[in-house]
């Protein structure tokens, strides 16, 4: 054992003797070999073992080496170019640098391709349709964009003398665009016609239904429900606010022209009271005559629909002549001695008079009238009842002023409504058999200050 220990202790000395006996060239060579061996060992332990793909200054992926990354990226650009038929470039700045990472973090070829396709934006040169300063549509060629605007101007029917323009400020600008944003000409046509939405609020009114609202705004039920998911359309309430979202053109087409027309000027009707006529009677004293004028209009249409019609110039050829109508002001008198009489409400004869009948008071007269024959108002006045009355069936009552009311009962059809003004002799309904009756006829009453009177004295 001492011999071995002693031999080991002598090794450095022996090596030193051997090294000093070597030439200077050999000494330098051995030193360099030892240095490179140490450096190689250090690199293997702590040096780069992969390539980082850097996009706009940020590491986004780690690959085996730069060469493979560049090949993958080149193949990806070529694939996008083949798909679009256009030159494609990468929108971001891509660089590479060495990096040391765990082996499991290094992407394989398929992973690199998928990651770069999702991370990078691929752009191409095209033409942007800019609307009010904002790029809305991207087409691959300027010729297509020009064709799109020409097509839009001619899409809506127009007259040869119309000046056609866009309401919005529209320009075509050469621009880079993501290849996913490019559209073909047919898709661009659809976008300019309905590429935006118009949102407004509608307040529910009395009598509104869901169907009424969809028809009013030209939308379907699913569109209405989609815009108002929180509302119960089975229970609409007056005053409720409903969102209406309608498709609207991205670019609106305005067409203007001037047109000169010969037009009639409508005449006015002058009413003069005449106490020689009964209330409700009218008489034309002078026929009206329309005037004539020549008018030049500036007509503006938006997307094919007339939006405004403004008078630019007007020349009166002749003034209209007003019609003069005499309106009766004489009240119906309450006796046969007066000159003002009620008109018979139908052509039939009296088949049951006013007075006691079978022990009961018959408070009017019955006039023969075939089923469906016309019943007219005995004098002008205001309809105060138009509906079903117990015992009378379908009934109309007309107030003539001065406390006088006439009643028409057992009608089959009512032709007027409460509150309506009627003239003497105007149709108010048709004879029938409603209420307590044995056959078609008219029951007619005259009521003065709430009391039934014998109608014969007023006819």
mmCIF file with all atom_site columns, C-alpha atoms in Angstrom, residues 241-376:
data_model
loop_
_atom_site.group_PDB
_atom_site.id
_atom_site.type_symbol
_atom_site.label_atom_id
_atom_site.label_alt_id
_atom_site.label_comp_id
_atom_site.label_asym_id
_atom_site.label_entity_id
_atom_site.label_seq_id
_atom_site.pdbx_PDB_ins_code
_atom_site.Cartn_x
_atom_site.Cartn_y
_atom_site.Cartn_z
_atom_site.occupancy
_atom_site.B_iso_or_equiv
_atom_site.pdbx_formal_charge
_atom_site.auth_seq_id
_atom_site.auth_comp_id
_atom_site.auth_asym_id
_atom_site.auth_atom_id
_atom_site.pdbx_PDB_model_num
ATOM 1   C CA . UNK A 1 241 ? -90.386  49.697 -25.215 1.00 0.00 ? 241 UNK A CA 1
ATOM 2   C CA . UNK A 1 242 ? -89.340  47.213 -27.893 1.00 0.00 ? 242 UNK A CA 1
ATOM 3   C CA . UNK A 1 243 ? -85.973  47.197 -29.667 1.00 0.00 ? 243 UNK A CA 1
ATOM 4   C CA . UNK A 1 244 ? -86.254  47.030 -33.446 1.00 0.00 ? 244 UNK A CA 1
ATOM 5   C CA . UNK A 1 245 ? -83.108  45.970 -35.318 1.00 0.00 ? 245 UNK A CA 1
ATOM 6   C CA . UNK A 1 246 ? -83.354  46.190 -39.099 1.00 0.00 ? 246 UNK A CA 1
ATOM 7   C CA . UNK A 1 247 ? -80.787  45.440 -41.751 1.00 0.00 ? 247 UNK A CA 1
ATOM 8   C CA . UNK A 1 248 ? -79.737  48.606 -43.526 1.00 0.00 ? 248 UNK A CA 1
ATOM 9   C CA . UNK A 1 249 ? -77.528  49.399 -46.532 1.00 0.00 ? 249 UNK A CA 1
ATOM 10  C CA . UNK A 1 250 ? -73.871  50.087 -45.880 1.00 0.00 ? 250 UNK A CA 1
ATOM 11  C CA . UNK A 1 251 ? -73.973  52.683 -48.666 1.00 0.00 ? 251 UNK A CA 1
ATOM 12  C CA . UNK A 1 252 ? -77.170  54.599 -49.508 1.00 0.00 ? 252 UNK A CA 1
ATOM 13  C CA . UNK A 1 253 ? -77.915  55.647 -53.080 1.00 0.00 ? 253 UNK A CA 1
ATOM 14  C CA . UNK A 1 254 ? -79.423  59.117 -53.560 1.00 0.00 ? 254 UNK A CA 1
ATOM 15  C CA . UNK A 1 255 ? -81.027  60.020 -56.908 1.00 0.00 ? 255 UNK A CA 1
ATOM 16  C CA . UNK A 1 256 ? -82.311  63.546 -57.599 1.00 0.00 ? 256 UNK A CA 1
ATOM 17  C CA . UNK A 1 257 ? -84.092  65.092 -60.538 1.00 0.00 ? 257 UNK A CA 1
ATOM 18  C CA . UNK A 1 258 ? -86.355  68.002 -61.415 1.00 0.00 ? 258 UNK A CA 1
ATOM 19  C CA . UNK A 1 259 ? -89.791  67.412 -62.911 1.00 0.00 ? 259 UNK A CA 1
ATOM 20  C CA . UNK A 1 260 ? -92.392  69.913 -64.118 1.00 0.00 ? 260 UNK A CA 1
ATOM 21  C CA . UNK A 1 261 ? -96.068  68.946 -63.793 1.00 0.00 ? 261 UNK A CA 1
ATOM 22  C CA . UNK A 1 262 ? -99.453  70.526 -64.504 1.00 0.00 ? 262 UNK A CA 1
ATOM 23  C CA . UNK A 1 263 ? -101.642 70.132 -61.422 1.00 0.00 ? 263 UNK A CA 1
ATOM 24  C CA . UNK A 1 264 ? -105.101 70.988 -60.193 1.00 0.00 ? 264 UNK A CA 1
ATOM 25  C CA . UNK A 1 265 ? -105.466 73.327 -57.232 1.00 0.00 ? 265 UNK A CA 1
ATOM 26  C CA . UNK A 1 266 ? -108.276 71.941 -55.041 1.00 0.00 ? 266 UNK A CA 1
ATOM 27  C CA . UNK A 1 267 ? -111.125 74.293 -54.238 1.00 0.00 ? 267 UNK A CA 1
ATOM 28  C CA . UNK A 1 268 ? -112.400 75.015 -50.729 1.00 0.00 ? 268 UNK A CA 1
ATOM 29  C CA . UNK A 1 269 ? -115.984 74.487 -49.545 1.00 0.00 ? 269 UNK A CA 1
ATOM 30  C CA . UNK A 1 270 ? -117.730 77.441 -47.940 1.00 0.00 ? 270 UNK A CA 1
ATOM 31  C CA . UNK A 1 271 ? -120.617 76.559 -45.597 1.00 0.00 ? 271 UNK A CA 1
ATOM 32  C CA . UNK A 1 272 ? -123.524 78.980 -45.114 1.00 0.00 ? 272 UNK A CA 1
ATOM 33  C CA . UNK A 1 273 ? -126.336 78.384 -42.656 1.00 0.00 ? 273 UNK A CA 1
ATOM 34  C CA . UNK A 1 274 ? -129.811 78.412 -44.214 1.00 0.00 ? 274 UNK A CA 1
ATOM 35  C CA . UNK A 1 275 ? -132.873 78.415 -41.937 1.00 0.00 ? 275 UNK A CA 1
ATOM 36  C CA . UNK A 1 276 ? -135.090 77.398 -44.847 1.00 0.00 ? 276 UNK A CA 1
ATOM 37  C CA . UNK A 1 277 ? -133.477 73.936 -44.714 1.00 0.00 ? 277 UNK A CA 1
ATOM 38  C CA . UNK A 1 278 ? -133.804 71.365 -41.951 1.00 0.00 ? 278 UNK A CA 1
ATOM 39  C CA . UNK A 1 279 ? -130.850 70.484 -39.766 1.00 0.00 ? 279 UNK A CA 1
ATOM 40  C CA . UNK A 1 280 ? -128.955 67.804 -41.687 1.00 0.00 ? 280 UNK A CA 1
ATOM 41  C CA . UNK A 1 281 ? -130.053 69.002 -45.122 1.00 0.00 ? 281 UNK A CA 1
ATOM 42  C CA . UNK A 1 282 ? -127.550 70.493 -47.546 1.00 0.00 ? 282 UNK A CA 1
ATOM 43  C CA . UNK A 1 283 ? -127.858 72.326 -50.839 1.00 0.00 ? 283 UNK A CA 1
ATOM 44  C CA . UNK A 1 284 ? -125.085 73.278 -53.266 1.00 0.00 ? 284 UNK A CA 1
ATOM 45  C CA . UNK A 1 285 ? -125.478 76.940 -54.215 1.00 0.00 ? 285 UNK A CA 1
ATOM 46  C CA . UNK A 1 286 ? -122.385 77.138 -56.417 1.00 0.00 ? 286 UNK A CA 1
ATOM 47  C CA . UNK A 1 287 ? -120.308 74.281 -57.784 1.00 0.00 ? 287 UNK A CA 1
ATOM 48  C CA . UNK A 1 288 ? -116.606 74.453 -57.038 1.00 0.00 ? 288 UNK A CA 1
ATOM 49  C CA . UNK A 1 289 ? -114.010 74.499 -59.806 1.00 0.00 ? 289 UNK A CA 1
ATOM 50  C CA . UNK A 1 290 ? -110.378 73.472 -59.290 1.00 0.00 ? 290 UNK A CA 1
ATOM 51  C CA . UNK A 1 291 ? -107.622 75.848 -60.309 1.00 0.00 ? 291 UNK A CA 1
ATOM 52  C CA . UNK A 1 292 ? -104.601 75.023 -62.442 1.00 0.00 ? 292 UNK A CA 1
ATOM 53  C CA . UNK A 1 293 ? -100.883 75.450 -61.782 1.00 0.00 ? 293 UNK A CA 1
ATOM 54  C CA . UNK A 1 294 ? -97.551  74.414 -63.285 1.00 0.00 ? 294 UNK A CA 1
ATOM 55  C CA . UNK A 1 295 ? -95.084  73.203 -60.647 1.00 0.00 ? 295 UNK A CA 1
ATOM 56  C CA . UNK A 1 296 ? -91.411  72.274 -60.869 1.00 0.00 ? 296 UNK A CA 1
ATOM 57  C CA . UNK A 1 297 ? -90.397  69.781 -58.184 1.00 0.00 ? 297 UNK A CA 1
ATOM 58  C CA . UNK A 1 298 ? -87.005  68.642 -56.980 1.00 0.00 ? 298 UNK A CA 1
ATOM 59  C CA . UNK A 1 299 ? -87.592  64.944 -56.308 1.00 0.00 ? 299 UNK A CA 1
ATOM 60  C CA . UNK A 1 300 ? -85.162  62.992 -54.136 1.00 0.00 ? 300 UNK A CA 1
ATOM 61  C CA . UNK A 1 301 ? -85.215  59.208 -53.950 1.00 0.00 ? 301 UNK A CA 1
ATOM 62  C CA . UNK A 1 302 ? -83.201  57.142 -51.486 1.00 0.00 ? 302 UNK A CA 1
ATOM 63  C CA . UNK A 1 303 ? -82.527  53.500 -52.356 1.00 0.00 ? 303 UNK A CA 1
ATOM 64  C CA . UNK A 1 304 ? -85.350  53.570 -54.899 1.00 0.00 ? 304 UNK A CA 1
ATOM 65  C CA . UNK A 1 305 ? -87.982  55.145 -52.613 1.00 0.00 ? 305 UNK A CA 1
ATOM 66  C CA . UNK A 1 306 ? -89.107  58.759 -52.802 1.00 0.00 ? 306 UNK A CA 1
ATOM 67  C CA . UNK A 1 307 ? -87.741  60.599 -49.765 1.00 0.00 ? 307 UNK A CA 1
ATOM 68  C CA . UNK A 1 308 ? -88.770  64.184 -50.505 1.00 0.00 ? 308 UNK A CA 1
ATOM 69  C CA . UNK A 1 309 ? -90.509  66.365 -53.087 1.00 0.00 ? 309 UNK A CA 1
ATOM 70  C CA . UNK A 1 310 ? -89.689  70.056 -52.813 1.00 0.00 ? 310 UNK A CA 1
ATOM 71  C CA . UNK A 1 311 ? -91.327  72.816 -54.857 1.00 0.00 ? 311 UNK A CA 1
ATOM 72  C CA . UNK A 1 312 ? -88.664  74.710 -56.807 1.00 0.00 ? 312 UNK A CA 1
ATOM 73  C CA . UNK A 1 313 ? -90.976  76.908 -58.887 1.00 0.00 ? 313 UNK A CA 1
ATOM 74  C CA . UNK A 1 314 ? -94.728  77.431 -59.230 1.00 0.00 ? 314 UNK A CA 1
ATOM 75  C CA . UNK A 1 315 ? -96.861  79.318 -61.758 1.00 0.00 ? 315 UNK A CA 1
ATOM 76  C CA . UNK A 1 316 ? -100.618 79.741 -61.188 1.00 0.00 ? 316 UNK A CA 1
ATOM 77  C CA . UNK A 1 317 ? -102.561 79.374 -64.437 1.00 0.00 ? 317 UNK A CA 1
ATOM 78  C CA . UNK A 1 318 ? -105.982 80.012 -62.871 1.00 0.00 ? 318 UNK A CA 1
ATOM 79  C CA . UNK A 1 319 ? -107.253 80.287 -59.300 1.00 0.00 ? 319 UNK A CA 1
ATOM 80  C CA . UNK A 1 320 ? -109.810 77.784 -57.928 1.00 0.00 ? 320 UNK A CA 1
ATOM 81  C CA . UNK A 1 321 ? -113.461 78.759 -57.460 1.00 0.00 ? 321 UNK A CA 1
ATOM 82  C CA . UNK A 1 322 ? -114.774 77.796 -54.027 1.00 0.00 ? 322 UNK A CA 1
ATOM 83  C CA . UNK A 1 323 ? -117.918 75.704 -53.697 1.00 0.00 ? 323 UNK A CA 1
ATOM 84  C CA . UNK A 1 324 ? -120.732 77.257 -51.655 1.00 0.00 ? 324 UNK A CA 1
ATOM 85  C CA . UNK A 1 325 ? -123.004 74.899 -49.715 1.00 0.00 ? 325 UNK A CA 1
ATOM 86  C CA . UNK A 1 326 ? -126.114 75.868 -47.759 1.00 0.00 ? 326 UNK A CA 1
ATOM 87  C CA . UNK A 1 327 ? -126.481 73.916 -44.507 1.00 0.00 ? 327 UNK A CA 1
ATOM 88  C CA . UNK A 1 328 ? -129.873 73.567 -42.893 1.00 0.00 ? 328 UNK A CA 1
ATOM 89  C CA . UNK A 1 329 ? -130.352 75.211 -39.504 1.00 0.00 ? 329 UNK A CA 1
ATOM 90  C CA . UNK A 1 330 ? -134.136 74.811 -39.028 1.00 0.00 ? 330 UNK A CA 1
ATOM 91  C CA . UNK A 1 331 ? -134.997 72.431 -36.179 1.00 0.00 ? 331 UNK A CA 1
ATOM 92  C CA . UNK A 1 332 ? -137.709 69.793 -36.587 1.00 0.00 ? 332 UNK A CA 1
ATOM 93  C CA . UNK A 1 333 ? -141.013 71.180 -35.282 1.00 0.00 ? 333 UNK A CA 1
ATOM 94  C CA . UNK A 1 334 ? -143.091 69.213 -32.816 1.00 0.00 ? 334 UNK A CA 1
ATOM 95  C CA . UNK A 1 335 ? -146.411 69.466 -34.599 1.00 0.00 ? 335 UNK A CA 1
ATOM 96  C CA . UNK A 1 336 ? -147.975 68.864 -37.967 1.00 0.00 ? 336 UNK A CA 1
ATOM 97  C CA . UNK A 1 337 ? -148.603 72.584 -38.277 1.00 0.00 ? 337 UNK A CA 1
ATOM 98  C CA . UNK A 1 338 ? -144.908 73.335 -38.793 1.00 0.00 ? 338 UNK A CA 1
ATOM 99  C CA . UNK A 1 339 ? -143.129 73.282 -42.127 1.00 0.00 ? 339 UNK A CA 1
ATOM 100 C CA . UNK A 1 340 ? -140.139 71.209 -40.955 1.00 0.00 ? 340 UNK A CA 1
ATOM 101 C CA . UNK A 1 341 ? -140.824 67.496 -41.098 1.00 0.00 ? 341 UNK A CA 1
ATOM 102 C CA . UNK A 1 342 ? -138.935 64.275 -40.405 1.00 0.00 ? 342 UNK A CA 1
ATOM 103 C CA . UNK A 1 343 ? -138.200 62.102 -43.396 1.00 0.00 ? 343 UNK A CA 1
ATOM 104 C CA . UNK A 1 344 ? -139.764 58.634 -43.484 1.00 0.00 ? 344 UNK A CA 1
ATOM 105 C CA . UNK A 1 345 ? -136.918 56.224 -42.565 1.00 0.00 ? 345 UNK A CA 1
ATOM 106 C CA . UNK A 1 346 ? -138.037 53.571 -45.079 1.00 0.00 ? 346 UNK A CA 1
ATOM 107 C CA . UNK A 1 347 ? -140.530 53.137 -47.903 1.00 0.00 ? 347 UNK A CA 1
ATOM 108 C CA . UNK A 1 348 ? -142.917 50.789 -46.034 1.00 0.00 ? 348 UNK A CA 1
ATOM 109 C CA . UNK A 1 349 ? -146.370 51.521 -44.621 1.00 0.00 ? 349 UNK A CA 1
ATOM 110 C CA . UNK A 1 350 ? -147.405 51.630 -40.958 1.00 0.00 ? 350 UNK A CA 1
ATOM 111 C CA . UNK A 1 351 ? -148.317 48.091 -39.866 1.00 0.00 ? 351 UNK A CA 1
ATOM 112 C CA . UNK A 1 352 ? -148.595 48.790 -36.123 1.00 0.00 ? 352 UNK A CA 1
ATOM 113 C CA . UNK A 1 353 ? -149.473 52.306 -34.850 1.00 0.00 ? 353 UNK A CA 1
ATOM 114 C CA . UNK A 1 354 ? -148.383 54.207 -31.754 1.00 0.00 ? 354 UNK A CA 1
ATOM 115 C CA . UNK A 1 355 ? -150.528 53.573 -28.630 1.00 0.00 ? 355 UNK A CA 1
ATOM 116 C CA . UNK A 1 356 ? -152.000 50.772 -26.528 1.00 0.00 ? 356 UNK A CA 1
ATOM 117 C CA . UNK A 1 357 ? -151.753 47.293 -28.037 1.00 0.00 ? 357 UNK A CA 1
ATOM 118 C CA . UNK A 1 358 ? -152.750 44.065 -26.294 1.00 0.00 ? 358 UNK A CA 1
ATOM 119 C CA . UNK A 1 359 ? -152.809 45.869 -22.974 1.00 0.00 ? 359 UNK A CA 1
ATOM 120 C CA . UNK A 1 360 ? -149.353 47.353 -23.413 1.00 0.00 ? 360 UNK A CA 1
ATOM 121 C CA . UNK A 1 361 ? -148.155 50.724 -24.644 1.00 0.00 ? 361 UNK A CA 1
ATOM 122 C CA . UNK A 1 362 ? -146.551 50.534 -28.102 1.00 0.00 ? 362 UNK A CA 1
ATOM 123 C CA . UNK A 1 363 ? -144.161 53.491 -27.904 1.00 0.00 ? 363 UNK A CA 1
ATOM 124 C CA . UNK A 1 364 ? -143.434 53.834 -31.597 1.00 0.00 ? 364 UNK A CA 1
ATOM 125 C CA . UNK A 1 365 ? -144.693 52.691 -34.978 1.00 0.00 ? 365 UNK A CA 1
ATOM 126 C CA . UNK A 1 366 ? -143.811 49.587 -36.951 1.00 0.00 ? 366 UNK A CA 1
ATOM 127 C CA . UNK A 1 367 ? -143.121 50.068 -40.652 1.00 0.00 ? 367 UNK A CA 1
ATOM 128 C CA . UNK A 1 368 ? -143.146 47.223 -43.151 1.00 0.00 ? 368 UNK A CA 1
ATOM 129 C CA . UNK A 1 369 ? -139.651 46.582 -44.495 1.00 0.00 ? 369 UNK A CA 1
ATOM 130 C CA . UNK A 1 370 ? -138.231 43.567 -46.271 1.00 0.00 ? 370 UNK A CA 1
ATOM 131 C CA . UNK A 1 371 ? -135.211 41.890 -44.716 1.00 0.00 ? 371 UNK A CA 1
ATOM 132 C CA . UNK A 1 372 ? -132.084 43.851 -45.676 1.00 0.00 ? 372 UNK A CA 1
ATOM 133 C CA . UNK A 1 373 ? -133.949 46.881 -47.068 1.00 0.00 ? 373 UNK A CA 1
ATOM 134 C CA . UNK A 1 374 ? -132.238 50.265 -46.398 1.00 0.00 ? 374 UNK A CA 1
ATOM 135 C CA . UNK A 1 375 ? -133.059 52.334 -43.312 1.00 0.00 ? 375 UNK A CA 1
ATOM 136 C CA . UNK A 1 376 ? -132.120 56.037 -43.408 1.00 0.00 ? 376 UNK A CA 1
#
